[in-house]
Amino acid sequence: MNIAIQKGDLTKAPKGYTRIQFTDTSKGTRTFVREKDIETLEIGVGKQDELNRRQCIVLCRAVVNAAKANKRKKIALDLASLATAKKLKPYPREELFQLAAENFEMANFEFTVFKTRPKEGWTAVDEILLCGASSASLAKAVMKGQEIGRAVNACRSLANMPGGDMTPTLLARAAKDAVRGLPVKVMILGKKEMQKIGMGALLGVAKGSTEAPTFTILDYKGGKGDPIVLAGKGVTFDSGGLNLKPSSGIYEMHMDMSGAAAVIHTVALAARLKLKKRVIGLIPSVENMPGNNAYRPGDILKSLSGKTIEVLNTDAEGRLILADALTYAKRFKPSVVIDVATLTGAALSALGLHASALLTRDDALATRVSESGEASGDYVWRLPLWDEYEDMVKGTFADIANISNGPGGRYGGTIEGGMFLWQFAKELDCPWAHLDIAPRMTTAPGDELAKGAAGAPVRLLTHFIEQWKS
Ligand code: BES
Ligand code: MN
Ligand code: ZN
């Protein structure tokens, strides 16, 4: 998609462009008006002057979807006048133009890798002309927005890949491909290397599958300070293991590497945007299967940290592979560590479909991450990690248990997952946050985005990296 800007208003849009006109009529209304050879598509936005940032994001996507639904390839709209709405005025225009470009790209995306191309090609918008304002800084903002949108889409594409086509070995290769041509160093640890250093938690989960586990390290040295370390859960398929999931729960579990996909494409994007920070991505990857060599409920694993873990449920596997990744992070002397994982179904019960769960013991970091969520559109909501919850993960025969077996064990599953990770993160000498992105693994109705992976939280992490001072 090409996005251009011009100073002239909408009436100066060249022939062949469908002009998008925002009207105060009820939200979502879409009407075509034709006058001679000028075509206008009216889109109702409710009270235009009351439009807020969140609604603006969805509106930008709705514009692209309206054009797509009517097979219009060239559209023109006046973003500058939209930006005069009361709640949008405080933001610099550049910020809104970037936001719009991100969301145009996101709405234009569909996962077509496994579909036969129709004779007339895929429906997509080719040209967007933004009228009413033009400057070098606005053009730059649009370019940046498009770059971000493309990274989100690349993340969605990767996360959408079926389990059979995206094994741990292939995920490591995808990480390498994502940063090809960029100044990012890639290192991939295989089973042997992991055995040598003692990643017993990750290796335990990997045992049930014939697919070999991988641990990928991406290192972007864009700056000199202590690095930001991001760790992404890369379970390429989560059957649950011997605690096999029921049919309803196993659906979509090829997307259990969404955290990994987000980390991979965030590091790639940081390099592409030439952010002046050092960013390291860690991708522990396994397939969780109930093979004849699978780890069992009751097994005790020795993690890389030296702490032992009692496996009470083989379906709580994400926290096990992340435990070893968090310990591995220590060697980089990070200034901050954030892990990203589709960790618990309970996060969906707690928050529904519109926010990821944020868990951290560091209030300042919570504020930073929440602000990045709000600004970027990858919304998060914090849950507590108080000492009171720590008993949930006390082991009976090992140091730590991977799920709670005490009273109240059925409750607070997302906090339980966070508390488990905290047992390893507490050994880091820096702030740490955990993002449970299970609620944002797939797009939700009303998002105005194609079905499948949502690409969270690439936008949040990118915003976070930009403002973090190490
Ligand atoms: N990958 C799942 C969590 C999940 C569920 C993500 C639905 C996205 C949508 C995770 O590995 C898992 O199985 N969690 C268990 C934890 C339980 C065994 C304590 C869960 O949520 O049921
Ligand atoms: Mn699981
Ligand atoms: Zn899982």
Short mmCIF file of C-alpha atoms and ligand atoms in Angstrom, two decimals:
data_model
loop_
_atom_site.label_atom_id
_atom_site.label_comp_id
_atom_site.label_asym_id
_atom_site.label_seq_id
_atom_site.Cartn_x
_atom_site.Cartn_y
_atom_site.Cartn_z
CA MET A 1 0.00 0.00 0.00
CA ASN A 2 1.17 3.47 -0.84
CA ILE A 3 0.26 6.40 1.40
CA ALA A 4 0.78 9.91 0.02
CA ILE A 5 -0.03 13.30 1.51
CA GLN A 6 -1.05 16.55 -0.16
CA LYS A 7 -1.68 20.09 1.07
CA GLY A 8 -4.75 20.60 -1.08
CA ASP A 9 -8.06 19.63 0.51
CA LEU A 10 -10.29 16.72 -0.44
CA THR A 11 -11.82 18.61 -3.39
CA LYS A 12 -8.34 18.60 -4.94
CA ALA A 13 -8.09 14.83 -4.87
CA PRO A 14 -7.24 13.55 -8.37
CA LYS A 15 -9.64 11.57 -10.52
CA GLY A 16 -9.98 7.89 -9.78
CA TYR A 17 -9.84 8.33 -6.02
CA THR A 18 -12.90 7.58 -3.91
CA ARG A 19 -13.24 10.45 -1.46
CA ILE A 20 -13.94 9.44 2.11
CA GLN A 21 -16.17 11.93 3.87
CA PHE A 22 -16.76 11.65 7.60
CA THR A 23 -20.27 12.55 8.69
CA ASP A 24 -21.91 13.05 12.07
CA THR A 25 -24.47 10.32 11.35
CA SER A 26 -24.58 7.15 13.45
CA LYS A 27 -21.35 5.19 13.74
CA GLY A 28 -20.54 2.74 10.98
CA THR A 29 -23.00 4.08 8.37
CA ARG A 30 -21.53 3.83 4.89
CA THR A 31 -23.13 5.53 1.89
CA PHE A 32 -21.85 6.13 -1.63
CA VAL A 33 -22.64 9.47 -3.23
CA ARG A 34 -21.82 10.06 -6.89
CA GLU A 35 -21.70 13.41 -8.63
CA LYS A 36 -20.54 13.36 -12.23
CA ASP A 37 -17.19 11.58 -12.01
CA ILE A 38 -16.61 12.33 -8.35
CA GLU A 39 -17.34 9.48 -6.00
CA THR A 40 -17.69 10.00 -2.28
CA LEU A 41 -18.04 7.36 0.38
CA GLU A 42 -19.65 8.77 3.49
CA ILE A 43 -18.73 7.11 6.75
CA GLY A 44 -20.70 7.89 9.89
CA VAL A 45 -18.58 8.51 12.94
CA GLY A 46 -21.18 9.72 15.42
CA LYS A 47 -20.28 13.11 16.85
CA GLN A 48 -17.07 13.90 15.00
CA ASP A 49 -15.93 16.40 17.58
CA GLU A 50 -16.12 13.77 20.35
CA LEU A 51 -13.87 11.29 18.59
CA ASN A 52 -11.14 9.99 20.92
CA ARG A 53 -7.82 8.27 20.26
CA ARG A 54 -9.17 4.74 20.64
CA GLN A 55 -12.08 5.42 18.28
CA CYS A 56 -9.74 7.07 15.82
CA ILE A 57 -7.70 3.86 15.61
CA VAL A 58 -10.78 1.77 14.81
CA LEU A 59 -12.09 4.40 12.38
CA CYS A 60 -8.89 4.31 10.32
CA ARG A 61 -9.31 0.55 9.98
CA ALA A 62 -13.02 0.92 9.16
CA VAL A 63 -12.13 3.27 6.30
CA VAL A 64 -9.87 0.67 4.71
CA ASN A 65 -12.42 -2.09 5.28
CA ALA A 66 -15.20 -0.02 3.68
CA ALA A 67 -13.00 0.52 0.63
CA LYS A 68 -12.06 -3.16 0.50
CA ALA A 69 -15.67 -4.31 0.82
CA ASN A 70 -16.51 -2.16 -2.20
CA LYS A 71 -13.38 -3.11 -4.11
CA ARG A 72 -12.09 0.45 -4.21
CA LYS A 73 -8.32 0.55 -4.61
CA LYS A 74 -7.66 4.28 -4.33
CA ILE A 75 -9.07 6.41 -1.56
CA ALA A 76 -8.57 9.98 -0.39
CA LEU A 77 -9.45 11.41 3.01
CA ASP A 78 -8.93 14.45 5.17
CA LEU A 79 -7.13 13.34 8.29
CA ALA A 80 -6.08 16.84 9.27
CA SER A 81 -9.66 18.00 9.83
CA LEU A 82 -10.42 14.86 11.85
CA ALA A 83 -7.48 15.75 14.08
CA THR A 84 -9.26 18.92 15.19
CA ALA A 85 -11.68 16.90 17.35
CA LYS A 86 -11.52 18.02 21.00
CA LYS A 87 -9.89 14.86 22.33
CA LEU A 88 -7.42 14.55 19.45
CA LYS A 89 -6.25 18.14 19.44
CA PRO A 90 -3.70 17.67 22.27
CA TYR A 91 -1.71 15.17 20.20
CA PRO A 92 0.87 16.37 17.70
CA ARG A 93 -0.38 15.85 14.16
CA GLU A 94 2.66 13.66 13.47
CA GLU A 95 1.52 11.27 16.16
CA LEU A 96 -1.95 10.96 14.64
CA PHE A 97 -0.64 10.53 11.11
CA GLN A 98 1.67 7.76 12.32
CA LEU A 99 -1.18 6.10 14.20
CA ALA A 100 -3.40 6.29 11.12
CA ALA A 101 -0.74 4.79 8.86
CA GLU A 102 -0.18 1.91 11.29
CA ASN A 103 -3.84 1.08 11.32
CA PHE A 104 -4.38 1.46 7.57
CA GLU A 105 -1.68 -1.17 7.12
CA MET A 106 -3.14 -3.43 9.78
CA ALA A 107 -6.62 -3.28 8.26
CA ASN A 108 -5.27 -4.00 4.79
CA PHE A 109 -3.77 -7.30 5.95
CA GLU A 110 -5.21 -10.75 5.41
CA PHE A 111 -3.56 -14.13 5.92
CA THR A 112 -3.64 -15.62 2.43
CA VAL A 113 -0.54 -17.86 2.50
CA PHE A 114 -2.62 -21.03 2.16
CA LYS A 115 -5.32 -19.72 -0.18
CA THR A 116 -5.46 -19.88 -3.95
CA ARG A 117 -5.09 -16.42 -5.43
CA PRO A 118 -8.33 -15.29 -7.11
CA LYS A 119 -8.06 -14.29 -10.79
CA GLU A 120 -8.71 -10.63 -9.97
CA GLY A 121 -6.14 -10.70 -7.17
CA TRP A 122 -6.66 -10.15 -3.44
CA THR A 123 -8.90 -7.30 -2.36
CA ALA A 124 -6.67 -4.64 -0.91
CA VAL A 125 -6.35 -0.88 -0.97
CA ASP A 126 -3.39 0.23 -3.09
CA GLU A 127 -3.35 4.00 -2.63
CA ILE A 128 -4.35 6.25 0.23
CA LEU A 129 -4.11 9.99 -0.25
CA LEU A 130 -4.15 12.09 2.92
CA CYS A 131 -5.41 15.58 2.10
CA GLY A 132 -5.33 18.93 3.84
CA ALA A 133 -1.84 18.99 5.30
CA SER A 134 1.62 18.20 4.10
CA SER A 135 5.13 18.55 5.48
CA ALA A 136 8.36 16.61 5.67
CA SER A 137 7.70 15.64 9.27
CA LEU A 138 4.19 14.37 8.45
CA ALA A 139 5.56 12.32 5.56
CA LYS A 140 8.16 10.86 7.91
CA ALA A 141 5.50 10.03 10.48
CA VAL A 142 3.47 8.21 7.84
CA MET A 143 6.51 6.19 6.74
CA LYS A 144 7.21 5.22 10.31
CA GLY A 145 3.59 4.23 10.88
CA GLN A 146 3.66 2.04 7.80
CA GLU A 147 6.86 0.38 8.98
CA ILE A 148 5.22 -0.39 12.33
CA GLY A 149 2.03 -1.64 10.67
CA ARG A 150 4.03 -3.93 8.41
CA ALA A 151 5.90 -5.38 11.40
CA VAL A 152 2.60 -6.07 13.16
CA ASN A 153 1.36 -7.82 10.03
CA ALA A 154 4.54 -9.86 9.72
CA CYS A 155 4.01 -10.92 13.34
CA ARG A 156 0.40 -11.90 12.54
CA SER A 157 1.53 -13.89 9.52
CA LEU A 158 4.09 -15.81 11.57
CA ALA A 159 1.68 -16.47 14.44
CA ASN A 160 -1.01 -17.68 12.01
CA MET A 161 1.20 -20.43 10.57
CA PRO A 162 -0.22 -23.90 11.28
CA GLY A 163 1.64 -26.03 13.82
CA GLY A 164 2.82 -28.47 11.17
CA ASP A 165 4.41 -25.64 9.21
CA MET A 166 5.97 -23.82 12.14
CA THR A 167 8.00 -26.16 14.35
CA PRO A 168 10.64 -24.91 16.82
CA THR A 169 13.32 -25.43 14.15
CA LEU A 170 11.31 -23.46 11.62
CA LEU A 171 10.54 -20.75 14.16
CA ALA A 172 14.26 -20.24 14.75
CA ARG A 173 14.67 -19.99 10.98
CA ALA A 174 11.80 -17.49 10.80
CA ALA A 175 13.60 -15.37 13.40
CA LYS A 176 16.72 -15.41 11.25
CA ASP A 177 14.70 -14.51 8.14
CA ALA A 178 12.95 -11.65 9.94
CA VAL A 179 16.23 -9.85 10.62
CA ARG A 180 18.02 -10.70 7.38
CA GLY A 181 19.87 -7.64 6.09
CA LEU A 182 19.47 -5.86 9.42
CA PRO A 183 22.22 -5.26 12.01
CA VAL A 184 20.93 -8.00 14.32
CA LYS A 185 23.07 -10.92 15.49
CA VAL A 186 21.34 -14.29 15.67
CA MET A 187 22.38 -17.26 17.77
CA ILE A 188 20.43 -20.50 17.91
CA LEU A 189 20.97 -23.02 20.71
CA GLY A 190 20.05 -26.63 19.95
CA LYS A 191 19.22 -29.45 22.34
CA LYS A 192 22.90 -30.28 22.96
CA GLU A 193 23.81 -26.73 23.95
CA MET A 194 20.76 -26.48 26.16
CA GLN A 195 21.67 -29.74 27.88
CA LYS A 196 25.18 -28.50 28.44
CA ILE A 197 24.06 -25.36 30.29
CA GLY A 198 21.19 -27.12 32.07
CA MET A 199 17.94 -25.75 30.67
CA GLY A 200 16.05 -28.59 32.32
CA ALA A 201 12.67 -26.87 32.42
CA LEU A 202 12.57 -26.15 28.68
CA LEU A 203 14.01 -29.59 27.85
CA GLY A 204 11.42 -31.26 30.06
CA VAL A 205 8.54 -29.79 28.07
CA ALA A 206 10.24 -30.65 24.78
CA LYS A 207 10.52 -34.39 25.56
CA GLY A 208 7.09 -35.42 24.27
CA SER A 209 7.66 -34.17 20.75
CA THR A 210 9.79 -35.55 17.94
CA GLU A 211 10.46 -31.93 17.02
CA ALA A 212 13.72 -30.68 18.53
CA PRO A 213 13.52 -27.60 20.78
CA THR A 214 15.36 -24.39 19.92
CA PHE A 215 16.44 -21.33 21.86
CA THR A 216 17.04 -18.30 19.68
CA ILE A 217 18.85 -15.14 20.72
CA LEU A 218 18.45 -11.94 18.69
CA ASP A 219 20.81 -9.12 19.56
CA TYR A 220 20.32 -5.62 18.15
CA LYS A 221 23.04 -3.25 19.32
CA GLY A 222 21.49 0.10 18.46
CA GLY A 223 22.81 1.80 21.60
CA LYS A 224 25.34 1.55 24.37
CA GLY A 225 23.26 1.32 27.56
CA ASP A 226 22.28 -1.89 29.37
CA PRO A 227 19.97 -3.86 27.11
CA ILE A 228 16.23 -4.22 27.10
CA VAL A 229 15.60 -7.98 27.11
CA LEU A 230 12.36 -9.33 25.64
CA ALA A 231 11.45 -13.00 26.01
CA GLY A 232 8.65 -14.54 23.95
CA LYS A 233 6.87 -17.86 24.55
CA GLY A 234 7.45 -20.01 21.49
CA VAL A 235 5.24 -23.06 21.95
CA THR A 236 4.65 -23.92 18.31
CA PHE A 237 1.76 -26.19 19.24
CA ASP A 238 0.25 -26.70 22.66
CA SER A 239 -1.67 -29.97 22.86
CA GLY A 240 -1.49 -29.76 26.64
CA GLY A 241 0.87 -32.75 26.74
CA LEU A 242 -0.28 -35.73 28.85
CA ASN A 243 -2.80 -33.37 30.46
CA LEU A 244 -4.26 -33.27 26.98
CA LYS A 245 -6.54 -30.36 26.14
CA PRO A 246 -10.18 -31.03 25.20
CA SER A 247 -11.17 -30.42 21.56
CA SER A 248 -12.49 -26.96 22.29
CA GLY A 249 -9.27 -25.93 24.03
CA ILE A 250 -6.83 -27.31 21.48
CA TYR A 251 -8.22 -25.20 18.63
CA GLU A 252 -5.90 -22.30 17.75
CA MET A 253 -3.03 -23.68 19.87
CA HIS A 254 -0.71 -23.30 16.87
CA MET A 255 -0.78 -19.63 17.90
CA ASP A 256 0.84 -20.43 21.25
CA MET A 257 4.03 -18.93 19.82
CA SER A 258 2.43 -15.49 19.47
CA GLY A 259 4.72 -14.08 22.17
CA ALA A 260 7.73 -15.31 20.22
CA ALA A 261 6.37 -13.87 16.97
CA ALA A 262 5.88 -10.50 18.65
CA VAL A 263 9.38 -10.44 20.13
CA ILE A 264 10.99 -11.45 16.82
CA HIS A 265 9.23 -8.74 14.87
CA THR A 266 9.76 -6.12 17.57
CA VAL A 267 13.51 -6.65 17.50
CA ALA A 268 13.46 -6.55 13.68
CA LEU A 269 11.41 -3.36 13.76
CA ALA A 270 13.68 -1.71 16.33
CA ALA A 271 16.56 -2.32 13.93
CA ARG A 272 14.58 -1.11 10.94
CA LEU A 273 13.63 2.09 12.75
CA LYS A 274 17.25 2.44 13.87
CA LEU A 275 16.21 2.92 17.50
CA LYS A 276 19.21 3.91 19.58
CA LYS A 277 18.83 1.16 22.16
CA ARG A 278 20.27 -2.27 22.66
CA VAL A 279 17.44 -4.80 22.40
CA ILE A 280 17.81 -8.54 22.94
CA GLY A 281 15.11 -11.04 22.04
CA LEU A 282 15.01 -14.49 23.60
CA ILE A 283 12.87 -17.16 21.97
CA PRO A 284 12.55 -20.44 23.88
CA SER A 285 10.67 -22.80 21.59
CA VAL A 286 9.15 -26.26 21.98
CA GLU A 287 6.19 -28.30 20.84
CA ASN A 288 4.10 -29.54 23.78
CA MET A 289 3.05 -33.09 22.89
CA PRO A 290 1.91 -36.25 24.70
CA GLY A 291 4.52 -38.60 23.17
CA ASN A 292 5.74 -41.81 24.76
CA ASN A 293 8.72 -39.91 26.09
CA ALA A 294 6.64 -36.99 27.32
CA TYR A 295 7.19 -35.38 30.71
CA ARG A 296 4.64 -36.49 33.24
CA PRO A 297 2.56 -34.94 35.98
CA GLY A 298 4.69 -35.54 39.07
CA ASP A 299 8.00 -35.23 37.25
CA ILE A 300 10.52 -32.88 38.82
CA LEU A 301 12.57 -30.70 36.49
CA LYS A 302 15.79 -28.92 37.32
CA SER A 303 15.68 -25.44 35.81
CA LEU A 304 18.62 -23.45 34.52
CA SER A 305 18.47 -21.38 37.73
CA GLY A 306 19.11 -24.50 39.79
CA LYS A 307 15.62 -24.35 41.33
CA THR A 308 13.61 -27.55 41.02
CA ILE A 309 10.08 -27.57 39.63
CA GLU A 310 7.34 -30.05 40.36
CA VAL A 311 5.18 -30.56 37.29
CA LEU A 312 1.60 -30.78 38.47
CA ASN A 313 0.10 -30.12 35.05
CA THR A 314 1.88 -30.59 31.73
CA ASP A 315 -0.42 -27.98 30.18
CA ALA A 316 1.22 -25.24 32.26
CA GLU A 317 4.24 -25.47 29.93
CA GLY A 318 4.75 -21.86 28.86
CA ARG A 319 5.96 -20.77 32.29
CA LEU A 320 8.48 -23.65 32.29
CA ILE A 321 10.22 -22.62 29.10
CA LEU A 322 10.06 -18.95 30.12
CA ALA A 323 11.65 -19.76 33.49
CA ASP A 324 14.81 -20.84 31.70
CA ALA A 325 14.65 -17.83 29.39
CA LEU A 326 14.40 -15.44 32.37
CA THR A 327 17.43 -17.05 33.96
CA TYR A 328 19.29 -16.86 30.66
CA ALA A 329 18.46 -13.14 30.44
CA LYS A 330 20.62 -12.47 33.52
CA ARG A 331 23.86 -12.89 31.56
CA PHE A 332 23.11 -9.75 29.52
CA LYS A 333 22.89 -7.51 32.65
CA PRO A 334 19.60 -6.08 31.39
CA SER A 335 18.15 -2.72 32.39
CA VAL A 336 14.67 -4.23 32.12
CA VAL A 337 13.15 -7.58 31.16
CA ILE A 338 9.70 -8.08 29.69
CA ASP A 339 8.32 -11.49 28.83
CA VAL A 340 5.42 -11.95 26.46
CA ALA A 341 3.28 -15.07 26.45
CA THR A 342 -0.09 -16.58 25.66
CA LEU A 343 0.14 -17.99 29.16
CA THR A 344 -3.32 -18.53 30.60
CA GLY A 345 -6.91 -18.94 29.49
CA ALA A 346 -7.70 -17.29 32.82
CA ALA A 347 -6.51 -13.97 31.39
CA LEU A 348 -9.46 -14.14 28.99
CA SER A 349 -11.81 -14.82 31.88
CA ALA A 350 -10.43 -11.82 33.73
CA LEU A 351 -10.19 -9.27 30.93
CA GLY A 352 -12.26 -10.45 28.00
CA LEU A 353 -10.92 -9.88 24.52
CA HIS A 354 -9.66 -6.31 24.61
CA ALA A 355 -6.61 -6.14 26.88
CA SER A 356 -3.57 -8.20 27.74
CA ALA A 357 -2.76 -8.77 31.40
CA LEU A 358 0.22 -6.91 32.83
CA LEU A 359 1.96 -8.34 35.88
CA THR A 360 4.90 -6.71 37.60
CA ARG A 361 6.10 -5.88 41.10
CA ASP A 362 7.55 -2.58 39.86
CA ASP A 363 5.06 0.31 39.93
CA ALA A 364 7.16 2.64 37.79
CA LEU A 365 7.50 -0.04 35.11
CA ALA A 366 3.76 -0.75 35.31
CA THR A 367 3.09 2.90 34.55
CA ARG A 368 5.52 2.92 31.62
CA VAL A 369 4.09 -0.24 30.07
CA SER A 370 0.49 0.88 30.59
CA GLU A 371 1.23 4.21 28.94
CA SER A 372 2.85 2.49 25.98
CA GLY A 373 -0.23 0.28 25.74
CA GLU A 374 -2.60 3.22 25.75
CA ALA A 375 -0.56 5.22 23.23
CA SER A 376 -0.01 2.36 20.80
CA GLY A 377 -3.38 0.62 20.86
CA ASP A 378 -2.06 -2.60 22.44
CA TYR A 379 -4.07 -2.14 25.61
CA VAL A 380 -3.03 -3.78 28.89
CA TRP A 381 -4.52 -3.97 32.35
CA ARG A 382 -2.57 -4.71 35.50
CA LEU A 383 -3.19 -7.60 37.90
CA PRO A 384 -1.45 -7.89 41.29
CA LEU A 385 1.61 -9.95 42.19
CA TRP A 386 1.44 -9.49 45.96
CA ASP A 387 3.35 -11.65 48.41
CA GLU A 388 0.02 -13.13 49.50
CA TYR A 389 -0.15 -15.03 46.22
CA GLU A 390 3.29 -16.59 46.50
CA ASP A 391 2.02 -19.71 48.29
CA MET A 392 0.22 -20.69 45.07
CA VAL A 393 3.45 -21.92 43.52
CA LYS A 394 5.14 -23.53 46.57
CA GLY A 395 6.25 -27.07 45.76
CA THR A 396 5.59 -30.11 47.96
CA PHE A 397 8.51 -32.23 46.75
CA ALA A 398 10.39 -29.56 44.79
CA ASP A 399 11.17 -25.88 45.29
CA ILE A 400 8.35 -24.65 43.07
CA ALA A 401 5.16 -26.15 41.62
CA ASN A 402 4.04 -25.22 38.13
CA ILE A 403 0.41 -24.85 39.23
CA SER A 404 -1.31 -24.45 42.56
CA ASN A 405 -2.66 -27.53 44.32
CA GLY A 406 -3.79 -25.82 47.49
CA PRO A 407 -7.14 -24.30 48.39
CA GLY A 408 -8.15 -21.53 46.03
CA GLY A 409 -6.10 -23.25 43.35
CA ARG A 410 -8.78 -22.90 40.73
CA TYR A 411 -8.80 -19.14 41.05
CA GLY A 412 -6.53 -16.38 39.78
CA GLY A 413 -4.83 -18.46 37.13
CA THR A 414 -3.14 -15.47 35.49
CA ILE A 415 -1.67 -14.31 38.78
CA GLU A 416 -0.52 -17.87 39.48
CA GLY A 417 1.34 -17.88 36.15
CA GLY A 418 2.89 -14.51 36.94
CA MET A 419 3.87 -15.62 40.44
CA PHE A 420 5.58 -18.69 39.01
CA LEU A 421 7.63 -16.51 36.63
CA TRP A 422 8.45 -14.14 39.48
CA GLN A 423 10.29 -16.98 41.26
CA PHE A 424 12.85 -16.74 38.46
CA ALA A 425 12.58 -13.04 37.65
CA LYS A 426 13.39 -12.13 41.25
CA GLU A 427 16.96 -13.29 40.58
CA LEU A 428 17.34 -10.51 38.00
CA ASP A 429 18.78 -7.23 39.27
CA CYS A 430 16.37 -5.12 37.24
CA PRO A 431 12.67 -4.35 36.81
CA TRP A 432 10.66 -7.13 35.20
CA ALA A 433 7.18 -7.32 33.70
CA HIS A 434 5.11 -10.17 32.34
CA LEU A 435 2.52 -9.65 29.61
CA ASP A 436 -0.08 -12.41 29.35
CA ILE A 437 -1.32 -11.79 25.83
CA ALA A 438 -3.74 -14.74 25.67
CA PRO A 439 -6.69 -12.28 25.41
CA ARG A 440 -5.06 -10.60 22.41
CA MET A 441 -3.82 -13.76 20.70
CA THR A 442 -6.56 -13.36 18.09
CA THR A 443 -8.49 -10.34 16.85
CA ALA A 444 -11.83 -9.57 18.48
CA PRO A 445 -15.16 -8.63 16.92
CA GLY A 446 -15.20 -4.86 16.57
CA ASP A 447 -11.44 -4.62 16.00
CA GLU A 448 -11.99 -4.13 12.24
CA LEU A 449 -9.12 -6.55 11.65
CA ALA A 450 -9.01 -9.84 9.74
CA LYS A 451 -9.64 -13.06 11.66
CA GLY A 452 -6.62 -14.76 13.21
CA ALA A 453 -3.56 -13.50 15.04
CA ALA A 454 -3.80 -9.93 16.36
CA GLY A 455 -0.08 -9.11 16.35
CA ALA A 456 -0.01 -7.88 19.95
CA PRO A 457 2.05 -6.37 21.51
CA VAL A 458 4.51 -5.31 18.77
CA ARG A 459 3.23 -1.72 18.87
CA LEU A 460 3.38 -1.52 22.66
CA LEU A 461 6.91 -2.93 22.85
CA THR A 462 8.16 -0.59 20.13
CA HIS A 463 6.72 2.44 21.92
CA PHE A 464 8.21 1.14 25.17
CA ILE A 465 11.69 0.70 23.68
CA GLU A 466 11.61 4.21 22.24
CA GLN A 467 10.95 5.89 25.59
CA TRP A 468 12.96 3.57 27.91
CA LYS A 469 16.09 5.11 29.40
CA SER A 470 18.57 2.45 30.43
N1 BES B 1 -1.38 -21.75 25.92
C1 BES B 1 -2.24 -21.98 27.03
C2 BES B 1 -3.05 -20.75 27.43
C3 BES B 1 -4.04 -20.23 26.42
C4 BES B 1 -5.36 -20.67 26.42
C5 BES B 1 -3.68 -19.24 25.53
C6 BES B 1 -6.26 -20.14 25.51
C7 BES B 1 -4.60 -18.71 24.63
C8 BES B 1 -5.88 -19.15 24.62
C9 BES B 1 -1.39 -22.38 28.24
O1 BES B 1 -0.24 -23.12 27.98
C10 BES B 1 -2.25 -23.25 29.09
O2 BES B 1 -2.57 -24.33 28.68
N2 BES B 1 -2.63 -22.76 30.26
C11 BES B 1 -3.46 -23.48 31.15
C12 BES B 1 -2.90 -23.33 32.53
C13 BES B 1 -3.46 -24.30 33.53
C14 BES B 1 -3.04 -25.71 33.20
C15 BES B 1 -2.96 -23.91 34.90
C16 BES B 1 -4.86 -22.89 31.06
O3 BES B 1 -5.01 -21.70 30.80
O4 BES B 1 -5.81 -23.65 31.20
MN MN B 2 -0.63 -25.21 27.89
ZN ZN B 3 0.57 -22.90 26.14
#
